[in-house]
């Protein structure tokens, strides 16, 4: 069972893990600010990891731009930034551990075949297990899936309370390495959170549904499970999550405090109006003294 938010671990270590598919936009700023305030207000560390697993989706220069924006906003991280693009061997080693336990199998189904023979789950079609036990392992140009089972995965989210999900009906056996050789987010995030010793994960609620898959992989790989807090996500006028796909605009670093004040307001905090006219250092002093996660809507 994953630890509760407040009952855990003396040495808090949080992280912000942006995907460099574009510059930092207001939605990712909220996740950065929430994870930063929660970590720093508890004298914890705050790490930054660039999640650039998928080369075609990466935008040249975006990682550098995101880091420069965090710096301009006065958000200092601990240690070296790690880049997922440089960690394929570590992900492969984790797959080998699962493979040895007989938990992986190659899958040659096309998207269309899966869509045609499946019911919809939380994240698209639930994989019906077509390739389970069908192909000899070791062919490199197939996707690799991990076996799931009927037992529910349960955890308590710091804001949303108890969450329970049965992977067999929510997603089915899920992909850990795609047919093109790219490691899945679900695998990489688990390997990296463990490798970096992350104790507390603060991120957007769009990832709440992914957390049971991640806890399941932590259990299979013998890693500790961090505590989780899923923040509300920023949506545009159409109700879509801000992202590169929905044309979110970059955070304007010429007015850093205005952006930071807007981010903490979004998180339910109540900064005084004059704070918007102050500087970055005064903003953080106020924000750290007054941070109350119980106010997050
Ligand atoms: N890289 C993911 C994103 O930008 C976040 C992953 C995470 O925080 O676990 O949406």
PDB file of N, CA, C and O and ligand atoms in Angstrom, residues 15-21 25 28 31 49-52 84 185 189-190 193 201-204 206-207 210 214 228 230 241, ligand 1:
ATOM      1  N   UNK A  15       9.735  16.110  -7.110  1.00  0.00           N
ATOM      2  CA  UNK A  15      10.320  16.314  -8.438  1.00  0.00           C
ATOM      3  C   UNK A  15       9.307  16.966  -9.366  1.00  0.00           C
ATOM      4  O   UNK A  15       8.093  16.918  -9.133  1.00  0.00           O
ATOM      5  N   UNK A  16       9.827  17.566 -10.430  1.00  0.00           N
ATOM      6  CA  UNK A  16       9.013  18.083 -11.526  1.00  0.00           C
ATOM      7  C   UNK A  16       9.566  17.418 -12.775  1.00  0.00           C
ATOM      8  O   UNK A  16      10.779  17.385 -12.976  1.00  0.00           O
ATOM      9  N   UNK A  17       8.681  16.855 -13.596  1.00  0.00           N
ATOM     10  CA  UNK A  17       9.143  16.003 -14.703  1.00  0.00           C
ATOM     11  C   UNK A  17       8.497  16.413 -16.029  1.00  0.00           C
ATOM     12  O   UNK A  17       7.672  15.686 -16.579  1.00  0.00           O
ATOM     13  N   UNK A  18       8.854  17.577 -16.550  1.00  0.00           N
ATOM     14  CA  UNK A  18       8.201  18.027 -17.785  1.00  0.00           C
ATOM     15  C   UNK A  18       8.645  17.243 -19.019  1.00  0.00           C
ATOM     16  O   UNK A  18       9.767  16.755 -19.085  1.00  0.00           O
ATOM     17  N   UNK A  19       7.727  17.140 -19.981  1.00  0.00           N
ATOM     18  CA  UNK A  19       8.068  16.589 -21.302  1.00  0.00           C
ATOM     19  C   UNK A  19       8.392  17.779 -22.205  1.00  0.00           C
ATOM     20  O   UNK A  19       7.576  18.688 -22.301  1.00  0.00           O
ATOM     21  N   UNK A  20       9.538  17.775 -22.844  1.00  0.00           N
ATOM     22  CA  UNK A  20       9.937  18.959 -23.620  1.00  0.00           C
ATOM     23  C   UNK A  20       9.312  18.996 -25.009  1.00  0.00           C
ATOM     24  O   UNK A  20       9.992  19.018 -26.027  1.00  0.00           O
ATOM     25  N   UNK A  21       7.974  19.018 -25.020  1.00  0.00           N
ATOM     26  CA  UNK A  21       7.268  19.063 -26.306  1.00  0.00           C
ATOM     27  C   UNK A  21       6.954  20.506 -26.685  1.00  0.00           C
ATOM     28  O   UNK A  21       6.302  20.752 -27.694  1.00  0.00           O
ATOM     29  N   UNK A  25       4.231  26.064 -20.269  1.00  0.00           N
ATOM     30  CA  UNK A  25       2.986  26.839 -20.354  1.00  0.00           C
ATOM     31  C   UNK A  25       2.368  26.903 -18.966  1.00  0.00           C
ATOM     32  O   UNK A  25       2.869  26.286 -18.016  1.00  0.00           O
ATOM     33  N   UNK A  28       1.764  23.588 -17.030  1.00  0.00           N
ATOM     34  CA  UNK A  28       2.914  22.922 -16.412  1.00  0.00           C
ATOM     35  C   UNK A  28       3.528  23.786 -15.319  1.00  0.00           C
ATOM     36  O   UNK A  28       4.089  23.257 -14.347  1.00  0.00           O
ATOM     37  N   UNK A  31       1.920  22.777 -12.078  1.00  0.00           N
ATOM     38  CA  UNK A  31       2.482  21.536 -11.526  1.00  0.00           C
ATOM     39  C   UNK A  31       3.858  21.793 -10.919  1.00  0.00           C
ATOM     40  O   UNK A  31       4.199  21.275  -9.845  1.00  0.00           O
ATOM     41  N   UNK A  49      13.450  16.500 -13.827  1.00  0.00           N
ATOM     42  CA  UNK A  49      13.789  15.431 -14.787  1.00  0.00           C
ATOM     43  C   UNK A  49      13.109  15.762 -16.113  1.00  0.00           C
ATOM     44  O   UNK A  49      11.914  16.074 -16.144  1.00  0.00           O
ATOM     45  N   UNK A  50      13.857  15.692 -17.178  1.00  0.00           N
ATOM     46  CA  UNK A  50      13.303  15.985 -18.502  1.00  0.00           C
ATOM     47  C   UNK A  50      12.840  14.667 -19.134  1.00  0.00           C
ATOM     48  O   UNK A  50      13.643  13.759 -19.361  1.00  0.00           O
ATOM     49  N   UNK A  51      11.553  14.577 -19.405  1.00  0.00           N
ATOM     50  CA  UNK A  51      10.972  13.321 -19.895  1.00  0.00           C
ATOM     51  C   UNK A  51      10.913  13.354 -21.424  1.00  0.00           C
ATOM     52  O   UNK A  51       9.861  13.568 -22.029  1.00  0.00           O
ATOM     53  N   UNK A  52      12.066  13.118 -22.010  1.00  0.00           N
ATOM     54  CA  UNK A  52      12.176  13.161 -23.476  1.00  0.00           C
ATOM     55  C   UNK A  52      12.444  11.772 -24.048  1.00  0.00           C
ATOM     56  O   UNK A  52      13.423  11.535 -24.740  1.00  0.00           O
ATOM     57  N   UNK A  84      15.658  11.569 -19.756  1.00  0.00           N
ATOM     58  CA  UNK A  84      15.276  10.176 -20.013  1.00  0.00           C
ATOM     59  C   UNK A  84      15.900   9.641 -21.297  1.00  0.00           C
ATOM     60  O   UNK A  84      16.140   8.443 -21.404  1.00  0.00           O
ATOM     61  N   UNK A 185       6.230   5.633 -21.114  1.00  0.00           N
ATOM     62  CA  UNK A 185       6.230   6.558 -19.972  1.00  0.00           C
ATOM     63  C   UNK A 185       6.048   5.812 -18.655  1.00  0.00           C
ATOM     64  O   UNK A 185       6.750   6.077 -17.674  1.00  0.00           O
ATOM     65  N   UNK A 189       8.935   6.351 -15.863  1.00  0.00           N
ATOM     66  CA  UNK A 189       8.652   7.201 -14.706  1.00  0.00           C
ATOM     67  C   UNK A 189       8.876   6.419 -13.408  1.00  0.00           C
ATOM     68  O   UNK A 189       9.401   6.951 -12.423  1.00  0.00           O
ATOM     69  N   UNK A 190       8.533   5.145 -13.430  1.00  0.00           N
ATOM     70  CA  UNK A 190       8.700   4.309 -12.241  1.00  0.00           C
ATOM     71  C   UNK A 190      10.191   4.051 -11.963  1.00  0.00           C
ATOM     72  O   UNK A 190      10.667   4.167 -10.841  1.00  0.00           O
ATOM     73  N   UNK A 193      11.697   7.554 -10.850  1.00  0.00           N
ATOM     74  CA  UNK A 193      11.312   7.989  -9.501  1.00  0.00           C
ATOM     75  C   UNK A 193      12.078   7.156  -8.466  1.00  0.00           C
ATOM     76  O   UNK A 193      12.545   7.686  -7.456  1.00  0.00           O
ATOM     77  N   UNK A 201       5.264  12.477  -4.979  1.00  0.00           N
ATOM     78  CA  UNK A 201       4.999  12.902  -6.357  1.00  0.00           C
ATOM     79  C   UNK A 201       3.816  13.874  -6.336  1.00  0.00           C
ATOM     80  O   UNK A 201       2.733  13.528  -5.862  1.00  0.00           O
ATOM     81  N   UNK A 202       4.052  15.102  -6.824  1.00  0.00           N
ATOM     82  CA  UNK A 202       2.977  16.096  -6.986  1.00  0.00           C
ATOM     83  C   UNK A 202       2.886  16.363  -8.479  1.00  0.00           C
ATOM     84  O   UNK A 202       3.885  16.765  -9.098  1.00  0.00           O
ATOM     85  N   UNK A 203       1.721  16.143  -9.084  1.00  0.00           N
ATOM     86  CA  UNK A 203       1.575  16.340 -10.528  1.00  0.00           C
ATOM     87  C   UNK A 203       0.092  16.527 -10.845  1.00  0.00           C
ATOM     88  O   UNK A 203      -0.757  16.488  -9.950  1.00  0.00           O
ATOM     89  N   UNK A 204      -0.210  16.704 -12.121  1.00  0.00           N
ATOM     90  CA  UNK A 204      -1.589  17.004 -12.519  1.00  0.00           C
ATOM     91  C   UNK A 204      -2.502  15.788 -12.420  1.00  0.00           C
ATOM     92  O   UNK A 204      -2.073  14.641 -12.545  1.00  0.00           O
ATOM     93  N   UNK A 206      -4.493  14.719 -14.435  1.00  0.00           N
ATOM     94  CA  UNK A 206      -4.575  13.931 -15.673  1.00  0.00           C
ATOM     95  C   UNK A 206      -3.763  12.645 -15.548  1.00  0.00           C
ATOM     96  O   UNK A 206      -3.971  11.718 -16.333  1.00  0.00           O
ATOM     97  N   UNK A 207      -2.847  12.588 -14.579  1.00  0.00           N
ATOM     98  CA  UNK A 207      -2.042  11.377 -14.412  1.00  0.00           C
ATOM     99  C   UNK A 207      -2.551  10.462 -13.299  1.00  0.00           C
ATOM    100  O   UNK A 207      -1.970   9.407 -13.042  1.00  0.00           O
ATOM    101  N   UNK A 210      -2.985   6.960 -14.236  1.00  0.00           N
ATOM    102  CA  UNK A 210      -1.755   6.214 -14.514  1.00  0.00           C
ATOM    103  C   UNK A 210      -1.115   5.675 -13.241  1.00  0.00           C
ATOM    104  O   UNK A 210      -0.308   4.742 -13.292  1.00  0.00           O
ATOM    105  N   UNK A 214       1.596   2.525 -12.270  1.00  0.00           N
ATOM    106  CA  UNK A 214       2.945   2.793 -11.762  1.00  0.00           C
ATOM    107  C   UNK A 214       3.185   2.065 -10.437  1.00  0.00           C
ATOM    108  O   UNK A 214       4.260   1.500 -10.219  1.00  0.00           O
ATOM    109  N   UNK A 228       1.434  10.221  -3.204  1.00  0.00           N
ATOM    110  CA  UNK A 228       0.974  10.951  -4.395  1.00  0.00           C
ATOM    111  C   UNK A 228      -0.002  12.063  -4.040  1.00  0.00           C
ATOM    112  O   UNK A 228      -0.886  11.889  -3.188  1.00  0.00           O
ATOM    113  N   UNK A 230      -2.331  14.667  -6.518  1.00  0.00           N
ATOM    114  CA  UNK A 230      -2.667  15.060  -7.895  1.00  0.00           C
ATOM    115  C   UNK A 230      -3.415  16.385  -7.893  1.00  0.00           C
ATOM    116  O   UNK A 230      -4.511  16.490  -7.332  1.00  0.00           O
ATOM    117  N   UNK A 241      -7.405  20.305 -21.434  1.00  0.00           N
ATOM    118  CA  UNK A 241      -6.194  20.531 -20.654  1.00  0.00           C
ATOM    119  C   UNK A 241      -5.212  21.366 -21.477  1.00  0.00           C
ATOM    120  O   UNK A 241      -5.035  21.112 -22.672  1.00  0.00           O
TER     121      UNK A 241
HETATM  122  N1  LIG B   1       6.183  14.120 -18.229  1.00  0.00           N
HETATM  123  C1  LIG B   1       4.816  14.133 -17.789  1.00  0.00           C
HETATM  124  C2  LIG B   1       4.110  15.356 -18.344  1.00  0.00           C
HETATM  125  O1  LIG B   1       4.761  16.328 -18.675  1.00  0.00           O
HETATM  126  C3  LIG B   1       4.684  14.174 -16.286  1.00  0.00           C
HETATM  127  C4  LIG B   1       5.043  12.922 -15.662  1.00  0.00           C
HETATM  128  C5  LIG B   1       4.891  12.859 -14.170  1.00  0.00           C
HETATM  129  O2  LIG B   1       4.883  13.898 -13.475  1.00  0.00           O
HETATM  130  O3  LIG B   1       4.813  11.738 -13.680  1.00  0.00           O
HETATM  131  O4  LIG B   1       2.899  15.338 -18.419  1.00  0.00           O
END
